[in-house]
GROMACS .gro file of C-alpha atoms in nm:
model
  337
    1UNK     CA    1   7.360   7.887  51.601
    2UNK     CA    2   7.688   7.846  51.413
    3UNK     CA    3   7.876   8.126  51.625
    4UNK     CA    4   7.738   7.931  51.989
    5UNK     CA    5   7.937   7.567  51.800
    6UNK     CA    6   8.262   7.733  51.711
    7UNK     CA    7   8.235   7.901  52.108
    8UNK     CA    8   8.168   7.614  52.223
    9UNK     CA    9   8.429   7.443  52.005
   10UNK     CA   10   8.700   7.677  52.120
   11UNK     CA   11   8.643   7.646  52.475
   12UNK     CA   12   8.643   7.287  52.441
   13UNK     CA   13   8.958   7.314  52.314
   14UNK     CA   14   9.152   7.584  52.540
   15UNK     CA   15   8.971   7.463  52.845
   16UNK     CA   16   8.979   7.071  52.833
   17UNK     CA   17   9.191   6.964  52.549
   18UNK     CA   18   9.508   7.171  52.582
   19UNK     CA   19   9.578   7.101  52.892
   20UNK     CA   20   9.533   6.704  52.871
   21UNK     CA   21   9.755   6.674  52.493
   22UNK     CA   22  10.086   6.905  52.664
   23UNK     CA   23  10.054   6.693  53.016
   24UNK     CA   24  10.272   6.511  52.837
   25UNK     CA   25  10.396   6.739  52.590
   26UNK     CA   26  10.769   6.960  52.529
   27UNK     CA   27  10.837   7.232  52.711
   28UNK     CA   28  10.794   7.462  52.437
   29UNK     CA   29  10.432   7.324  52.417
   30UNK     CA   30  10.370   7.416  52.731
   31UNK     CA   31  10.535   7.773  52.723
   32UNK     CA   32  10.271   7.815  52.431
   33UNK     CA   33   9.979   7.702  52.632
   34UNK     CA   34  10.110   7.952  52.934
   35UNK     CA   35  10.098   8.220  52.613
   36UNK     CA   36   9.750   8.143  52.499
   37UNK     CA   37   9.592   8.144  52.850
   38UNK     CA   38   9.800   8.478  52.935
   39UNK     CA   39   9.648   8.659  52.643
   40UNK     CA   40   9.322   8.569  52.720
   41UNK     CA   41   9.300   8.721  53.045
   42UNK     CA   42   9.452   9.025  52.932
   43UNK     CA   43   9.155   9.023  52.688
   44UNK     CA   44   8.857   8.941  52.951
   45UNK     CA   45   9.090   9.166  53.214
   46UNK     CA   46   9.012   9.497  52.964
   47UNK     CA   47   8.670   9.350  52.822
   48UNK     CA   48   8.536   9.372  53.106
   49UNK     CA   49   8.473   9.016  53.206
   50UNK     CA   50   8.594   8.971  53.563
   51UNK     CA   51   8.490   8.574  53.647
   52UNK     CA   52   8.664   8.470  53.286
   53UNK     CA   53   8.974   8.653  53.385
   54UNK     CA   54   8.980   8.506  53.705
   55UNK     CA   55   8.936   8.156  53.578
   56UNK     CA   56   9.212   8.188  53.280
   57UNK     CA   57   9.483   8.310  53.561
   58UNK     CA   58   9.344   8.000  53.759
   59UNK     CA   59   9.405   7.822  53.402
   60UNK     CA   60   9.785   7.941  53.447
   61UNK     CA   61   9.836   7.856  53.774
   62UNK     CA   62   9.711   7.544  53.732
   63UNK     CA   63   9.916   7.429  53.405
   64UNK     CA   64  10.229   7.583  53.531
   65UNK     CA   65  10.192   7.344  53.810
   66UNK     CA   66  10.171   7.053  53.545
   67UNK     CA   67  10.533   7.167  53.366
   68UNK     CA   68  10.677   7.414  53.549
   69UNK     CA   69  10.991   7.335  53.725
   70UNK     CA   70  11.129   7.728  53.866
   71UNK     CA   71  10.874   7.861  54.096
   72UNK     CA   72  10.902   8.216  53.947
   73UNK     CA   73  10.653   8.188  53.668
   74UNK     CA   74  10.410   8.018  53.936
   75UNK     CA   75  10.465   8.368  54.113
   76UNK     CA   76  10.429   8.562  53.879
   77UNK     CA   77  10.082   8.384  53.752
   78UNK     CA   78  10.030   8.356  54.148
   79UNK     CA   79  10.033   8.781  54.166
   80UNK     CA   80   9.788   8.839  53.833
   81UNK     CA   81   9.525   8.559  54.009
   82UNK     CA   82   9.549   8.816  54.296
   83UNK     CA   83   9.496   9.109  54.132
   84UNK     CA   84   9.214   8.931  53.942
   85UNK     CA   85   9.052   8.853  54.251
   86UNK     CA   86   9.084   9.202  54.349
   87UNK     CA   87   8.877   9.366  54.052
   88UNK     CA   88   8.643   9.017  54.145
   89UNK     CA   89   8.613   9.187  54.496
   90UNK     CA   90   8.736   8.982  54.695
   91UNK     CA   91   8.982   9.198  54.861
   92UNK     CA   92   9.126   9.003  55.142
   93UNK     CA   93   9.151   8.705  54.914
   94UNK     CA   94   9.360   8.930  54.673
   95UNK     CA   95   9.581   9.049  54.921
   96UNK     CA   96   9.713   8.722  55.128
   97UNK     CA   97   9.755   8.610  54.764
   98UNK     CA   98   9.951   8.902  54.642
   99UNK     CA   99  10.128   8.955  54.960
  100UNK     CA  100  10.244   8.563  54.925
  101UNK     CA  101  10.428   8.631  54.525
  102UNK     CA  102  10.555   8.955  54.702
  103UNK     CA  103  10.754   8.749  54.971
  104UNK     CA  104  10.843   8.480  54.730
  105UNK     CA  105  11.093   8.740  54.487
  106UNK     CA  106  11.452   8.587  54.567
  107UNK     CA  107  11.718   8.602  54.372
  108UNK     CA  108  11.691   8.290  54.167
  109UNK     CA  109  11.379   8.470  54.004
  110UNK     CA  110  11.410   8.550  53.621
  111UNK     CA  111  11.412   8.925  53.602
  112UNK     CA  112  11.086   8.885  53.364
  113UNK     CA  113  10.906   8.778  53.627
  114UNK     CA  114  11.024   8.981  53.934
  115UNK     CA  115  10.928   9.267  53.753
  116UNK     CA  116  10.555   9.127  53.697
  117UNK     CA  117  10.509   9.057  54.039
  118UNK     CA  118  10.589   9.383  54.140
  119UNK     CA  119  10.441   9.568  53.876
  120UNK     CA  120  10.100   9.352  53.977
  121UNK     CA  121  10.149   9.420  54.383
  122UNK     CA  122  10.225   9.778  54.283
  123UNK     CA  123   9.882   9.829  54.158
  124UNK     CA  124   9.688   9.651  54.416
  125UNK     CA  125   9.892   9.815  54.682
  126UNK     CA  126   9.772  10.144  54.474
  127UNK     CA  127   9.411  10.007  54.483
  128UNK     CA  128   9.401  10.002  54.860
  129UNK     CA  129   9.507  10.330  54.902
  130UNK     CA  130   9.895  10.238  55.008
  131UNK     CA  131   9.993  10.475  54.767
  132UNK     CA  132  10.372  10.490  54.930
  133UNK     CA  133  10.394  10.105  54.934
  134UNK     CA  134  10.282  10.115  54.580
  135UNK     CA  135  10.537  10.388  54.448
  136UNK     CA  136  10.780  10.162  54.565
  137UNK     CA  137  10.682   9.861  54.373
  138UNK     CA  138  10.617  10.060  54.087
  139UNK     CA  139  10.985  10.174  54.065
  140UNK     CA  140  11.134   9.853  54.158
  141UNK     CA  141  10.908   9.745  53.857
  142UNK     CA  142  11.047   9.981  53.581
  143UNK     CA  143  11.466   9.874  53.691
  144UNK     CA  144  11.347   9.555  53.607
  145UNK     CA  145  11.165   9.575  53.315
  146UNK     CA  146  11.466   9.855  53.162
  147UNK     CA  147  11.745   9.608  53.284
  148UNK     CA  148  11.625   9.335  53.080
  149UNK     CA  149  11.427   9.574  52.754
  150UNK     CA  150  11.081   9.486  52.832
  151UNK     CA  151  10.919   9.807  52.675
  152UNK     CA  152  10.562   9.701  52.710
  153UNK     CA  153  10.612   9.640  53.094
  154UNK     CA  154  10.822   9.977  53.137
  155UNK     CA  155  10.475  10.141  52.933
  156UNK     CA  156  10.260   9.964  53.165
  157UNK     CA  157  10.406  10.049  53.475
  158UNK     CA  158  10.464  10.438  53.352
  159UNK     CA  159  10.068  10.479  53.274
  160UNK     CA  160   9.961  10.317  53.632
  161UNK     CA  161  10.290  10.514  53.808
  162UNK     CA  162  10.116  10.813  53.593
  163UNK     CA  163   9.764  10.742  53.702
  164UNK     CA  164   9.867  10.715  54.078
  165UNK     CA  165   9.997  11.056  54.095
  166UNK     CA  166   9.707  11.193  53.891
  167UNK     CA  167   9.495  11.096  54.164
  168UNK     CA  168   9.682  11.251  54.388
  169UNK     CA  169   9.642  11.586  54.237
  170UNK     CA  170  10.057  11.571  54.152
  171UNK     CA  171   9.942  11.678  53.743
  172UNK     CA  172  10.280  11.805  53.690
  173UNK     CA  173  10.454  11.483  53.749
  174UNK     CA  174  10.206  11.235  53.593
  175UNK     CA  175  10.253  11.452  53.276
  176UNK     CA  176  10.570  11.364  53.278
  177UNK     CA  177  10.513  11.039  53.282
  178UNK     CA  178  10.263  11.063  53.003
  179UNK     CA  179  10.502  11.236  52.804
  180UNK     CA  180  10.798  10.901  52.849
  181UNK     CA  181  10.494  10.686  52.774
  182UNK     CA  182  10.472  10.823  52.435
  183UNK     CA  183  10.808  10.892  52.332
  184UNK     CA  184  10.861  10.529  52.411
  185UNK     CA  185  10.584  10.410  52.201
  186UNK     CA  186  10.671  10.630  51.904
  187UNK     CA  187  10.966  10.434  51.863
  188UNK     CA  188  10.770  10.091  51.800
  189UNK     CA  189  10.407  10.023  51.715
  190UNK     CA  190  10.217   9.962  52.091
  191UNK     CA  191   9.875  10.116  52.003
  192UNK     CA  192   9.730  10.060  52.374
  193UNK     CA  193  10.065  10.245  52.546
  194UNK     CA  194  10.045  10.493  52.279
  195UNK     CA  195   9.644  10.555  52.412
  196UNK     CA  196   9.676  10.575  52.753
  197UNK     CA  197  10.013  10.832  52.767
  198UNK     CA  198   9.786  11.048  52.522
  199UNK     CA  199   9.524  11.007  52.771
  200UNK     CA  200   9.691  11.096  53.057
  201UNK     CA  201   9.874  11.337  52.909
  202UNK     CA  202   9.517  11.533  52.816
  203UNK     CA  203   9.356  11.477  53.127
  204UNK     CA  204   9.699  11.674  53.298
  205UNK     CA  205   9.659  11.958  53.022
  206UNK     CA  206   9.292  12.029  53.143
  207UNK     CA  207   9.369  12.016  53.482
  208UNK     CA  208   9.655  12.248  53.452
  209UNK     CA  209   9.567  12.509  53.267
  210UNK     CA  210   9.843  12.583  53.099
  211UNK     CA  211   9.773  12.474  52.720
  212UNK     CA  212   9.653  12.731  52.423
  213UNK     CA  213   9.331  12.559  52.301
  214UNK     CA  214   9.507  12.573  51.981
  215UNK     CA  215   9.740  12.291  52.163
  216UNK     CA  216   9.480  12.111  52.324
  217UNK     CA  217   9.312  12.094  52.014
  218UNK     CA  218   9.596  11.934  51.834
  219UNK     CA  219   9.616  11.679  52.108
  220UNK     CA  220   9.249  11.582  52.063
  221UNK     CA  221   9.283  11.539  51.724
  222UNK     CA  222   9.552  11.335  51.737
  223UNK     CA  223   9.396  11.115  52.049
  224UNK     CA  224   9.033  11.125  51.804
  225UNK     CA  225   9.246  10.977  51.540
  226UNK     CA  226   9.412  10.741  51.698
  227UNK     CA  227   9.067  10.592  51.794
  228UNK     CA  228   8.912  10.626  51.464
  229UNK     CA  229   9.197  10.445  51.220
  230UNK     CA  230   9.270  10.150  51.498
  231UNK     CA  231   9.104   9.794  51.476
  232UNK     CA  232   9.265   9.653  51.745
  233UNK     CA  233   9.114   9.879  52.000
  234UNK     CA  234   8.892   9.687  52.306
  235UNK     CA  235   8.642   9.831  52.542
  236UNK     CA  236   8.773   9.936  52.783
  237UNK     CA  237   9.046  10.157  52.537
  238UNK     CA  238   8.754  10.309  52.330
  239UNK     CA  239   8.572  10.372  52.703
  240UNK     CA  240   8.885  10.569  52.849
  241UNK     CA  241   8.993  10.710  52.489
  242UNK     CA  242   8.617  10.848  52.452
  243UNK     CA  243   8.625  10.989  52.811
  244UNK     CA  244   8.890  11.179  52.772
  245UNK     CA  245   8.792  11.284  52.440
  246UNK     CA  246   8.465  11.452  52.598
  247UNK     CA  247   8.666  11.585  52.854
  248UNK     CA  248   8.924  11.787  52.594
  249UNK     CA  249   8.614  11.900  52.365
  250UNK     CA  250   8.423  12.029  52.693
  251UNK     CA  251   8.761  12.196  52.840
  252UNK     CA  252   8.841  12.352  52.457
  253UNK     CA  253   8.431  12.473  52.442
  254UNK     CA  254   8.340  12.225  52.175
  255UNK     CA  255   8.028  12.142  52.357
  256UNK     CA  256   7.850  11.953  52.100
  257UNK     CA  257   8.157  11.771  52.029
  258UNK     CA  258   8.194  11.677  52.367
  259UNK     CA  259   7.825  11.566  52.360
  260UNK     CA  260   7.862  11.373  52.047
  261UNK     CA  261   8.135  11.171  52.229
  262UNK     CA  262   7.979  11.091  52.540
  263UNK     CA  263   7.630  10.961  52.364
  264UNK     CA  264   7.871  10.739  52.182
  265UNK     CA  265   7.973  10.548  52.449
  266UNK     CA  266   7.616  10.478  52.639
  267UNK     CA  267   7.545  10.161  52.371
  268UNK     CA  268   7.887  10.032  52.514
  269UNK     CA  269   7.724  10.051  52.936
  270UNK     CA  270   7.459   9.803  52.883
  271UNK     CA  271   7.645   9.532  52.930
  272UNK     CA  272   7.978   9.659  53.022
  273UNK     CA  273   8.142   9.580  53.375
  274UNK     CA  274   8.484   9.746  53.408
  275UNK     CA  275   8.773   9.567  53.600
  276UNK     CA  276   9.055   9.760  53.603
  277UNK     CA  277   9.162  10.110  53.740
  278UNK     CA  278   9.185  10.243  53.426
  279UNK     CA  279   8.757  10.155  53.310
  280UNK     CA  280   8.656  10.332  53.655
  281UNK     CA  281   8.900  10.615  53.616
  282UNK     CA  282   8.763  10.664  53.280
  283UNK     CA  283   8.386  10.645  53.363
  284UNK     CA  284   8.422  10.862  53.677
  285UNK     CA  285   8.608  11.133  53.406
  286UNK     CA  286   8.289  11.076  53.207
  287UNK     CA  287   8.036  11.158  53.479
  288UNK     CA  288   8.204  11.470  53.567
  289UNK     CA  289   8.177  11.553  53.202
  290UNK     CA  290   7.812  11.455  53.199
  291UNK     CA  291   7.715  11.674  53.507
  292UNK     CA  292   7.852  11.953  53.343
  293UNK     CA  293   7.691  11.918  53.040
  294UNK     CA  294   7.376  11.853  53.172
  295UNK     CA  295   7.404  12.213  53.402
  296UNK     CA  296   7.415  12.430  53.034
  297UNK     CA  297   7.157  12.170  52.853
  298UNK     CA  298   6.771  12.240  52.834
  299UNK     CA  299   6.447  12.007  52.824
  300UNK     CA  300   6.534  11.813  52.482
  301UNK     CA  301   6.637  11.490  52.348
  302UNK     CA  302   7.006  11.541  52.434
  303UNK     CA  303   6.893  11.607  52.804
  304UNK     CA  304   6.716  11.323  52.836
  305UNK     CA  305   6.998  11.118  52.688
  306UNK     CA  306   7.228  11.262  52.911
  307UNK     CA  307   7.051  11.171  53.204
  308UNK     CA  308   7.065  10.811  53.093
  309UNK     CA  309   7.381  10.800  53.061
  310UNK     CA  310   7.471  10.941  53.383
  311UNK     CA  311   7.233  10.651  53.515
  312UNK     CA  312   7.437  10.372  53.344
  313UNK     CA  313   7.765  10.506  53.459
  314UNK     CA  314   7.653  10.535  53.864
  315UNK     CA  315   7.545  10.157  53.783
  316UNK     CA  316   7.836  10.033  53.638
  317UNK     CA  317   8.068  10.249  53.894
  318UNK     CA  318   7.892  10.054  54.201
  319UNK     CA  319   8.115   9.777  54.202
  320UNK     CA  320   8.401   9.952  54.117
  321UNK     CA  321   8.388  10.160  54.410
  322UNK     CA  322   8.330   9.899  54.629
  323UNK     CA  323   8.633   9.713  54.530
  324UNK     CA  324   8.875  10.025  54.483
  325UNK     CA  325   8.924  10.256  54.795
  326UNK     CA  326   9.147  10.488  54.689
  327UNK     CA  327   8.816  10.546  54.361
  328UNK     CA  328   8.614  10.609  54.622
  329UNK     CA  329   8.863  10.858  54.815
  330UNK     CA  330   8.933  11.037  54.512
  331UNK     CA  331   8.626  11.035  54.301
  332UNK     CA  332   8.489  11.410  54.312
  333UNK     CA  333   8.874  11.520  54.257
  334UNK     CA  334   8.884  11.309  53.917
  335UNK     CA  335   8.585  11.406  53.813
  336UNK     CA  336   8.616  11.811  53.855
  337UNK     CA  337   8.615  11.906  53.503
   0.00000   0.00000   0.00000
């Protein structure tokens, strides 16, 4: 009863009074309004809560209209409510929108914001299967984000540069990218960028072949650590972390290990509904695992298990693959184990 008051409380707060109290308010009042309602996408973006993420970016847009004098912000706010719509599903939506910040770049833009636009364009260009309109994006992205330091935008863009090539079978290259992503984060503390170049940096090792297990193994524990002694870790990090995990353990022939870590992730599918490229990359990583676990497992407990689990990821992938072409293009590549 208490938690629903203080929810309700909050929202109250963020949704109605905010807004009303900096109508009037400084501009630095309003730039930490913007901040708030940012943050909280990015949190119901990777929780897995499409409609809030939506309406938070709608939030944005909609405040930024209040204070906002340079159209760049509005842009860039403009480009994340399209590529909110697009996890939503509503492609064509998503795309006119998109398409719209993508024509507005000029040069009077802040650099901050050019290179959000294109970072977000890159990765719904990506999602529709442009992947050569997307590359482009991508780089124009990272000169941005170096020229003016932004680290965690350079990190971001690396991982989904990373991803795209992945998916393309080009492993060489996306390790590569994995491996930038985690020099760069070994400099400062970003636990998320740190995560997802040690993710893709795995998922390249098993594919190639090339690693001692003795290597691999080293990699795992470092990736199983990283998990463990982190409290600022969200679903969708522990789902791709965990995924990858089982896919390292099954490649190294730690089955049980491998078993351990998918079971640990089938509490997390009940009410889980992944938005972003990197969720349905994950759980497509995690079926493949699954199959191939349940090929070398007999009647039992585990094997019954298993075929749950397998269950709750074709549910939760539905969507996904509706939304995502280039998922459903590339779906029995990513999940060869």
């Amino acid at each position: 009863y208490w938690l629903g008051c203080v929810k309700a409380a909050v929202q109250f707060v963020l949704i109605w009074l905010f807004p009303r109290m900096w109508r009037r308010g400084s501009k630095e009042s309003y730039l930490h309004l913007i901040q708030i309602y940012e943050r909280l996408f990015h949190f119901y973006y990777y929780l897995g809560n499409p409609l809030k993420a939506v309406y938070f970016t709608l939030q944005m847009l909609r405040v930024s209209l209040l204070k906002e004098a340079a159209t760049c912000r509005r842009l860039s706010f403009s480009a994340m409510f399209g590529h909110a719509l697009q996890v939503f599903g509503m492609g064509s939506l998503s795309s006119y929108v998109i398409r719209q910040s993508l024509e507005g770049i000029n040069a009077q833009s802040d650099v901050s914001s050019q290179a959000k636009i294109l970072l977000w364009g890159g990765v719904h260009k990506f999602l529709m299967g442009k992947t050569d309109e997307s590359a482009v994006l991508f780089k124009q992205s990272l000169e941005f984000g170096r020229r003016i330091g932004d680290q965690r935008t350079v990190d971001e863009v690396s991982f989904n540069y990373g991803l795209q090539k992945f998916m393309l079978n080009q492993y060489e290259c996306a390790k590569l990218w994995a491996q930038k992503i985690r020099t760069s984060t070994e400099k400062r503390s970003n636990w998320q960028g740190e995560l997802w170049g040690l993710c893709l940096e795995i998922a390249c090792e098993v594919r190639l072949e090339k690693l001692s297990r003795s290597s691999l193994l080293s990699l795992l524990s470092r990736l199983a650590d990283h998990l463990r002694f982190s409290n600022r870790a969200i679903p969708s990090d522990t789902l791709l972390g965990k995924s990858v995990l089982a896919l390292g353990w099954l490649k190294a022939g730690e089955r049980e290990q491998a078993v351990g870590c998918c079971l640990t992730v089938r509490a997390m599918l009940r009410d889980y509904n992944p938005v972003s490229i990197h969720t349905s990359w994950a759980l497509m990583t995690l079926s493949g695992v699954v199959r191939r676990l349940q090929e070398g497992e007999g009647e039992g407990e585990s094997k019954r298990e298993l075929q749950e689990l397998q269950e709750s990821i074709e549910l939760v992938l539905k969507r996904s693959l509706r939304s995502f072409h280039i998922l459903t293009m590339r779906r029995e590549a990513v999940e060869k184990c």
